[in-house]
Amino acid sequence: MSTCCARASTEWLNPKGNRLAVPGRSNHFRGRWELNRRTFAIKRIVATGASVMTPSVVAESSQGLQQLPFKPEGYNYWTWRGHKIHYVEEGEGLSVVLIHGFGTSAFHWRYNIPELAKNYKVYALDLLGFGWSEKARIDYDALIWRDQVADFLKEIVKQPTVLVGNGLGGFTTLLAAAALPAEQVKAVTLLNSAGQFGDDITSTDTTEETALGKFIVRPLEEIFQRVVVGLAFWLSMRPAQIEAQLKSGVYRNHSNVDDYLLNSVAIPAADPNAGEVYYRLLRQLISNPRKYTLESVLSQLSCPLLLLWGDLDPWVDHAKANRIKDFYPNTTLVNLQAGHYPHDEVPEQVNKALLDWLSTLGLSEPSLETMPEM
């Protein structure tokens, strides 16, 4: 997205460049209306230039990799704090939980889930407000997603876990891992994670707000922001615009920028609440950038950390990976020639690096008797 609002939206998360920021679809309504709305959303995407695929035509990619079948209706659902949450579950063994980045979904792990599921029980979770999870009209905060992941481990996974996250999902995994007992989160993997060190964040003016600003200026600013953000969101949700953004450098290799990927972003964005969620996310993400910094979270971490880093990312400086490694010694760094989404751009390299690293940790599936109390 090229607007200044889109650039500012995640400045506290990643200090570089423009961002694709398309939240996902809601499952708030039930019954026939839910089915009708889903059908409408799919037809809307088709009308704007993308095709909606059935599982039978997405068995493997152009690179010959097995890929998760695309299901417009989603896979599994879990109710969390009254909200409908989508997740994928495949395989058996030690649990690996995958958390997507800003504007994407569980389907973004399409090439990783089948390969990891050969040896592990793999979950891919849609964060609240994204993907196939509900588009709740709430005030979003980093702790909302942290709590969602923590409760997902307690209520659904129910065993020690390896957390893997990309972008915003990476920072969410760090927050969750830092908050949970060491027996619950055995290891963490970050792919071009969001989050900044404290000295990278520009200080903001904390002057006391005047009555004029509070009751006149701020409401007018909010109206203007809603108009600008609404227009930006409407423009960004079109498949052609999504494709252009992904090919602008986010994916250095465009071979996997296909209908599957475009649908996984565009269909959720057709939800009636998606625009409002997007606006709320922008306002919240820029409200208090100093509240959660990388050093404050990493200082609470106690498990092995793997960084799978796309060095060609236009949004996240590759130097961040080196700085994380310097700050947190129990870190393994693997540099990849890819953009912001290495798990989807060079999935075979990511899968190999992750599986190789997991094999060195000596982790095994716990028995029911030895699972820690959650």
PDB file of C-alpha atoms in Angstrom, residues 95-272:
ATOM      1  CA  SER A  95       3.580 -29.876  18.244  1.00  0.00           C
ATOM      2  CA  VAL A  96       4.760 -27.046  15.994  1.00  0.00           C
ATOM      3  CA  VAL A  97       2.517 -23.965  15.911  1.00  0.00           C
ATOM      4  CA  LEU A  98       2.815 -21.554  12.969  1.00  0.00           C
ATOM      5  CA  ILE A  99       1.742 -17.899  13.326  1.00  0.00           C
ATOM      6  CA  HIS A 100       1.306 -15.795  10.174  1.00  0.00           C
ATOM      7  CA  GLY A 101       2.289 -12.175   9.616  1.00  0.00           C
ATOM      8  CA  PHE A 102       0.311  -8.953   9.172  1.00  0.00           C
ATOM      9  CA  GLY A 103      -2.360  -9.245   6.481  1.00  0.00           C
ATOM     10  CA  THR A 104      -1.875 -12.958   5.760  1.00  0.00           C
ATOM     11  CA  SER A 105      -3.325 -16.167   7.208  1.00  0.00           C
ATOM     12  CA  ALA A 106      -2.745 -19.820   8.047  1.00  0.00           C
ATOM     13  CA  PHE A 107      -2.815 -20.564   4.303  1.00  0.00           C
ATOM     14  CA  HIS A 108       0.461 -18.665   3.950  1.00  0.00           C
ATOM     15  CA  TRP A 109       2.178 -21.742   5.409  1.00  0.00           C
ATOM     16  CA  ARG A 110       0.874 -23.807   2.465  1.00  0.00           C
ATOM     17  CA  TYR A 111       4.291 -25.276   1.551  1.00  0.00           C
ATOM     18  CA  ASN A 112       5.495 -25.783   5.122  1.00  0.00           C
ATOM     19  CA  ILE A 113       2.561 -27.588   6.729  1.00  0.00           C
ATOM     20  CA  PRO A 114       2.681 -30.746   4.532  1.00  0.00           C
ATOM     21  CA  GLU A 115       6.439 -31.178   4.946  1.00  0.00           C
ATOM     22  CA  LEU A 116       6.528 -30.496   8.686  1.00  0.00           C
ATOM     23  CA  ALA A 117       3.491 -32.741   9.230  1.00  0.00           C
ATOM     24  CA  LYS A 118       5.527 -35.765   8.108  1.00  0.00           C
ATOM     25  CA  ASN A 119       7.321 -35.652  11.470  1.00  0.00           C
ATOM     26  CA  TYR A 120       5.357 -33.283  13.694  1.00  0.00           C
ATOM     27  CA  LYS A 121       1.826 -32.305  14.647  1.00  0.00           C
ATOM     28  CA  VAL A 122       1.452 -28.964  12.920  1.00  0.00           C
ATOM     29  CA  TYR A 123      -0.979 -26.196  13.738  1.00  0.00           C
ATOM     30  CA  ALA A 124      -1.363 -22.964  11.777  1.00  0.00           C
ATOM     31  CA  LEU A 125      -3.418 -20.343  13.597  1.00  0.00           C
ATOM     32  CA  ASP A 126      -5.225 -17.286  12.236  1.00  0.00           C
ATOM     33  CA  LEU A 127      -4.838 -14.399  14.641  1.00  0.00           C
ATOM     34  CA  LEU A 128      -7.981 -12.520  15.657  1.00  0.00           C
ATOM     35  CA  GLY A 129      -8.764  -9.915  12.999  1.00  0.00           C
ATOM     36  CA  PHE A 130      -6.894 -11.765  10.243  1.00  0.00           C
ATOM     37  CA  GLY A 131      -7.431 -14.568   7.778  1.00  0.00           C
ATOM     38  CA  TRP A 132     -10.435 -16.781   8.398  1.00  0.00           C
ATOM     39  CA  SER A 133     -10.745 -15.730  12.041  1.00  0.00           C
ATOM     40  CA  GLU A 134     -13.424 -13.306  13.149  1.00  0.00           C
ATOM     41  CA  LYS A 135     -13.005  -9.613  12.413  1.00  0.00           C
ATOM     42  CA  ALA A 136     -13.834  -8.460  15.927  1.00  0.00           C
ATOM     43  CA  ARG A 137     -14.586  -4.762  16.410  1.00  0.00           C
ATOM     44  CA  ILE A 138     -12.345  -4.418  19.455  1.00  0.00           C
ATOM     45  CA  ASP A 139      -9.330  -2.339  20.438  1.00  0.00           C
ATOM     46  CA  TYR A 140      -6.352  -4.400  19.285  1.00  0.00           C
ATOM     47  CA  ASP A 141      -3.125  -4.671  21.217  1.00  0.00           C
ATOM     48  CA  ALA A 142      -0.089  -6.932  21.055  1.00  0.00           C
ATOM     49  CA  LEU A 143      -1.260  -8.628  24.243  1.00  0.00           C
ATOM     50  CA  ILE A 144      -4.531  -9.674  22.572  1.00  0.00           C
ATOM     51  CA  TRP A 145      -2.624 -11.907  20.142  1.00  0.00           C
ATOM     52  CA  ARG A 146      -0.212 -13.040  22.842  1.00  0.00           C
ATOM     53  CA  ASP A 147      -3.134 -14.192  24.975  1.00  0.00           C
ATOM     54  CA  GLN A 148      -4.803 -15.830  21.974  1.00  0.00           C
ATOM     55  CA  VAL A 149      -1.704 -17.904  21.224  1.00  0.00           C
ATOM     56  CA  ALA A 150      -1.204 -18.790  24.893  1.00  0.00           C
ATOM     57  CA  ASP A 151      -4.819 -19.932  25.254  1.00  0.00           C
ATOM     58  CA  PHE A 152      -4.610 -21.853  21.980  1.00  0.00           C
ATOM     59  CA  LEU A 153      -1.706 -23.851  23.405  1.00  0.00           C
ATOM     60  CA  LYS A 154      -3.630 -24.475  26.621  1.00  0.00           C
ATOM     61  CA  GLU A 155      -7.013 -25.371  25.118  1.00  0.00           C
ATOM     62  CA  ILE A 156      -6.213 -26.950  21.727  1.00  0.00           C
ATOM     63  CA  VAL A 157      -2.572 -28.052  21.574  1.00  0.00           C
ATOM     64  CA  LYS A 158      -2.257 -29.229  25.193  1.00  0.00           C
ATOM     65  CA  GLN A 159       1.386 -30.265  24.968  1.00  0.00           C
ATOM     66  CA  PRO A 160       4.869 -28.666  24.829  1.00  0.00           C
ATOM     67  CA  THR A 161       5.295 -26.749  21.606  1.00  0.00           C
ATOM     68  CA  VAL A 162       7.686 -25.132  19.177  1.00  0.00           C
ATOM     69  CA  LEU A 163       6.413 -21.702  18.109  1.00  0.00           C
ATOM     70  CA  VAL A 164       7.171 -20.367  14.622  1.00  0.00           C
ATOM     71  CA  GLY A 165       6.192 -16.864  13.519  1.00  0.00           C
ATOM     72  CA  ASN A 166       6.615 -14.490  10.582  1.00  0.00           C
ATOM     73  CA  GLY A 167       6.462 -10.693  10.805  1.00  0.00           C
ATOM     74  CA  LEU A 168       3.807  -9.637  13.314  1.00  0.00           C
ATOM     75  CA  GLY A 169       3.353 -13.338  14.094  1.00  0.00           C
ATOM     76  CA  GLY A 170       7.023 -13.512  14.995  1.00  0.00           C
ATOM     77  CA  PHE A 171       6.732 -10.813  17.612  1.00  0.00           C
ATOM     78  CA  THR A 172       3.541 -12.474  18.867  1.00  0.00           C
ATOM     79  CA  THR A 173       5.395 -15.770  19.347  1.00  0.00           C
ATOM     80  CA  LEU A 174       8.084 -13.982  21.343  1.00  0.00           C
ATOM     81  CA  LEU A 175       5.499 -12.392  23.615  1.00  0.00           C
ATOM     82  CA  ALA A 176       3.729 -15.726  24.113  1.00  0.00           C
ATOM     83  CA  ALA A 177       6.944 -17.654  24.736  1.00  0.00           C
ATOM     84  CA  ALA A 178       8.100 -15.068  27.273  1.00  0.00           C
ATOM     85  CA  ALA A 179       4.778 -15.273  29.130  1.00  0.00           C
ATOM     86  CA  LEU A 180       4.428 -19.066  29.206  1.00  0.00           C
ATOM     87  CA  PRO A 181       6.357 -21.582  31.355  1.00  0.00           C
ATOM     88  CA  ALA A 182       9.579 -22.903  29.860  1.00  0.00           C
ATOM     89  CA  GLU A 183       8.082 -26.411  29.917  1.00  0.00           C
ATOM     90  CA  GLN A 184       5.350 -25.283  27.521  1.00  0.00           C
ATOM     91  CA  VAL A 185       7.387 -23.522  24.804  1.00  0.00           C
ATOM     92  CA  LYS A 186      10.453 -25.598  23.939  1.00  0.00           C
ATOM     93  CA  ALA A 187      11.813 -23.431  21.134  1.00  0.00           C
ATOM     94  CA  VAL A 188      10.994 -20.408  18.984  1.00  0.00           C
ATOM     95  CA  THR A 189      11.643 -19.696  15.308  1.00  0.00           C
ATOM     96  CA  LEU A 190      11.342 -16.205  13.810  1.00  0.00           C
ATOM     97  CA  LEU A 191      11.120 -15.370  10.125  1.00  0.00           C
ATOM     98  CA  ASN A 192      11.732 -11.662   9.488  1.00  0.00           C
ATOM     99  CA  SER A 193      10.046 -10.816  12.752  1.00  0.00           C
ATOM    100  CA  ALA A 194       8.379  -7.548  13.628  1.00  0.00           C
ATOM    101  CA  GLY A 195       9.451  -5.598  16.693  1.00  0.00           C
ATOM    102  CA  GLN A 196      12.124  -3.001  17.352  1.00  0.00           C
ATOM    103  CA  PHE A 197      14.840  -2.376  19.860  1.00  0.00           C
ATOM    104  CA  GLY A 198      14.093   0.561  22.109  1.00  0.00           C
ATOM    105  CA  ASP A 199      16.783   2.847  20.757  1.00  0.00           C
ATOM    106  CA  ASP A 200      15.392   2.409  17.214  1.00  0.00           C
ATOM    107  CA  ILE A 201      12.054   3.981  18.126  1.00  0.00           C
ATOM    108  CA  THR A 202      11.611   7.692  17.591  1.00  0.00           C
ATOM    109  CA  SER A 203      10.383   9.417  20.704  1.00  0.00           C
ATOM    110  CA  THR A 204       6.984  11.079  20.531  1.00  0.00           C
ATOM    111  CA  ASP A 205       5.679  14.339  21.902  1.00  0.00           C
ATOM    112  CA  THR A 206       3.955  13.735  25.240  1.00  0.00           C
ATOM    113  CA  THR A 207       2.730  17.293  25.767  1.00  0.00           C
ATOM    114  CA  GLU A 208      -0.569  17.433  27.630  1.00  0.00           C
ATOM    115  CA  GLU A 209      -3.471  17.609  25.218  1.00  0.00           C
ATOM    116  CA  THR A 210      -5.533  20.805  25.239  1.00  0.00           C
ATOM    117  CA  ALA A 211      -9.326  20.918  25.296  1.00  0.00           C
ATOM    118  CA  LEU A 212      -9.305  22.182  21.698  1.00  0.00           C
ATOM    119  CA  GLY A 213      -7.242  19.216  20.616  1.00  0.00           C
ATOM    120  CA  LYS A 214      -9.275  16.714  22.585  1.00  0.00           C
ATOM    121  CA  PHE A 215     -12.773  17.791  21.591  1.00  0.00           C
ATOM    122  CA  ILE A 216     -12.318  19.357  18.125  1.00  0.00           C
ATOM    123  CA  VAL A 217      -8.997  18.589  16.468  1.00  0.00           C
ATOM    124  CA  ARG A 218      -8.762  14.926  17.400  1.00  0.00           C
ATOM    125  CA  PRO A 219     -12.339  14.040  16.268  1.00  0.00           C
ATOM    126  CA  LEU A 220     -11.733  15.803  12.950  1.00  0.00           C
ATOM    127  CA  GLU A 221      -8.436  13.987  12.529  1.00  0.00           C
ATOM    128  CA  GLU A 222     -10.171  10.683  13.220  1.00  0.00           C
ATOM    129  CA  ILE A 223     -12.823  11.364  10.576  1.00  0.00           C
ATOM    130  CA  PHE A 224     -10.140  12.250   8.045  1.00  0.00           C
ATOM    131  CA  GLN A 225      -8.122   9.185   8.967  1.00  0.00           C
ATOM    132  CA  ARG A 226     -11.128   6.918   8.563  1.00  0.00           C
ATOM    133  CA  VAL A 227     -11.768   8.305   5.080  1.00  0.00           C
ATOM    134  CA  VAL A 228      -8.140   7.963   3.997  1.00  0.00           C
ATOM    135  CA  VAL A 229      -7.692   4.517   5.534  1.00  0.00           C
ATOM    136  CA  GLY A 230     -10.999   3.329   4.084  1.00  0.00           C
ATOM    137  CA  LEU A 231      -9.960   4.412   0.598  1.00  0.00           C
ATOM    138  CA  ALA A 232      -6.506   2.883   1.003  1.00  0.00           C
ATOM    139  CA  PHE A 233      -8.000  -0.390   2.184  1.00  0.00           C
ATOM    140  CA  TRP A 234     -10.501  -0.490  -0.681  1.00  0.00           C
ATOM    141  CA  LEU A 235      -7.683   0.028  -3.174  1.00  0.00           C
ATOM    142  CA  SER A 236      -5.353  -2.487  -1.536  1.00  0.00           C
ATOM    143  CA  MET A 237      -7.868  -5.338  -1.433  1.00  0.00           C
ATOM    144  CA  ARG A 238      -8.116  -5.627  -5.210  1.00  0.00           C
ATOM    145  CA  PRO A 239      -6.255  -8.721  -6.484  1.00  0.00           C
ATOM    146  CA  ALA A 240      -4.283  -6.712  -9.039  1.00  0.00           C
ATOM    147  CA  GLN A 241      -3.058  -4.335  -6.345  1.00  0.00           C
ATOM    148  CA  ILE A 242      -2.214  -7.182  -3.970  1.00  0.00           C
ATOM    149  CA  GLU A 243      -0.210  -8.862  -6.716  1.00  0.00           C
ATOM    150  CA  ALA A 244       1.625  -5.633  -7.527  1.00  0.00           C
ATOM    151  CA  GLN A 245       2.555  -5.111  -3.876  1.00  0.00           C
ATOM    152  CA  LEU A 246       3.839  -8.655  -3.489  1.00  0.00           C
ATOM    153  CA  LYS A 247       5.921  -8.361  -6.641  1.00  0.00           C
ATOM    154  CA  SER A 248       7.319  -4.948  -5.702  1.00  0.00           C
ATOM    155  CA  GLY A 249      10.089  -6.553  -3.650  1.00  0.00           C
ATOM    156  CA  VAL A 250       8.296  -8.373  -0.858  1.00  0.00           C
ATOM    157  CA  TYR A 251       8.757 -11.503  -2.984  1.00  0.00           C
ATOM    158  CA  ARG A 252      12.046 -11.301  -4.877  1.00  0.00           C
ATOM    159  CA  ASN A 253      11.160 -14.505  -6.731  1.00  0.00           C
ATOM    160  CA  HIS A 254       7.626 -14.147  -8.147  1.00  0.00           C
ATOM    161  CA  SER A 255       7.016 -17.782  -9.047  1.00  0.00           C
ATOM    162  CA  ASN A 256       4.847 -18.381  -5.978  1.00  0.00           C
ATOM    163  CA  VAL A 257       2.792 -15.208  -6.349  1.00  0.00           C
ATOM    164  CA  ASP A 258      -0.146 -17.128  -7.783  1.00  0.00           C
ATOM    165  CA  ASP A 259      -3.929 -17.394  -7.520  1.00  0.00           C
ATOM    166  CA  TYR A 260      -3.671 -19.437  -4.323  1.00  0.00           C
ATOM    167  CA  LEU A 261      -1.724 -16.669  -2.603  1.00  0.00           C
ATOM    168  CA  LEU A 262      -3.904 -13.854  -3.965  1.00  0.00           C
ATOM    169  CA  ASN A 263      -7.095 -15.615  -2.872  1.00  0.00           C
ATOM    170  CA  SER A 264      -5.717 -16.240   0.606  1.00  0.00           C
ATOM    171  CA  VAL A 265      -5.332 -12.475   1.017  1.00  0.00           C
ATOM    172  CA  ALA A 266      -8.237 -11.112  -1.022  1.00  0.00           C
ATOM    173  CA  ILE A 267     -11.072 -13.366   0.187  1.00  0.00           C
ATOM    174  CA  PRO A 268     -10.654 -12.438   3.873  1.00  0.00           C
ATOM    175  CA  ALA A 269     -10.429  -8.748   2.926  1.00  0.00           C
ATOM    176  CA  ALA A 270     -13.945  -8.947   1.469  1.00  0.00           C
ATOM    177  CA  ASP A 271     -15.421  -9.357   4.941  1.00  0.00           C
ATOM    178  CA  PRO A 272     -17.752  -6.436   5.794  1.00  0.00           C
TER     179      PRO A 272
END
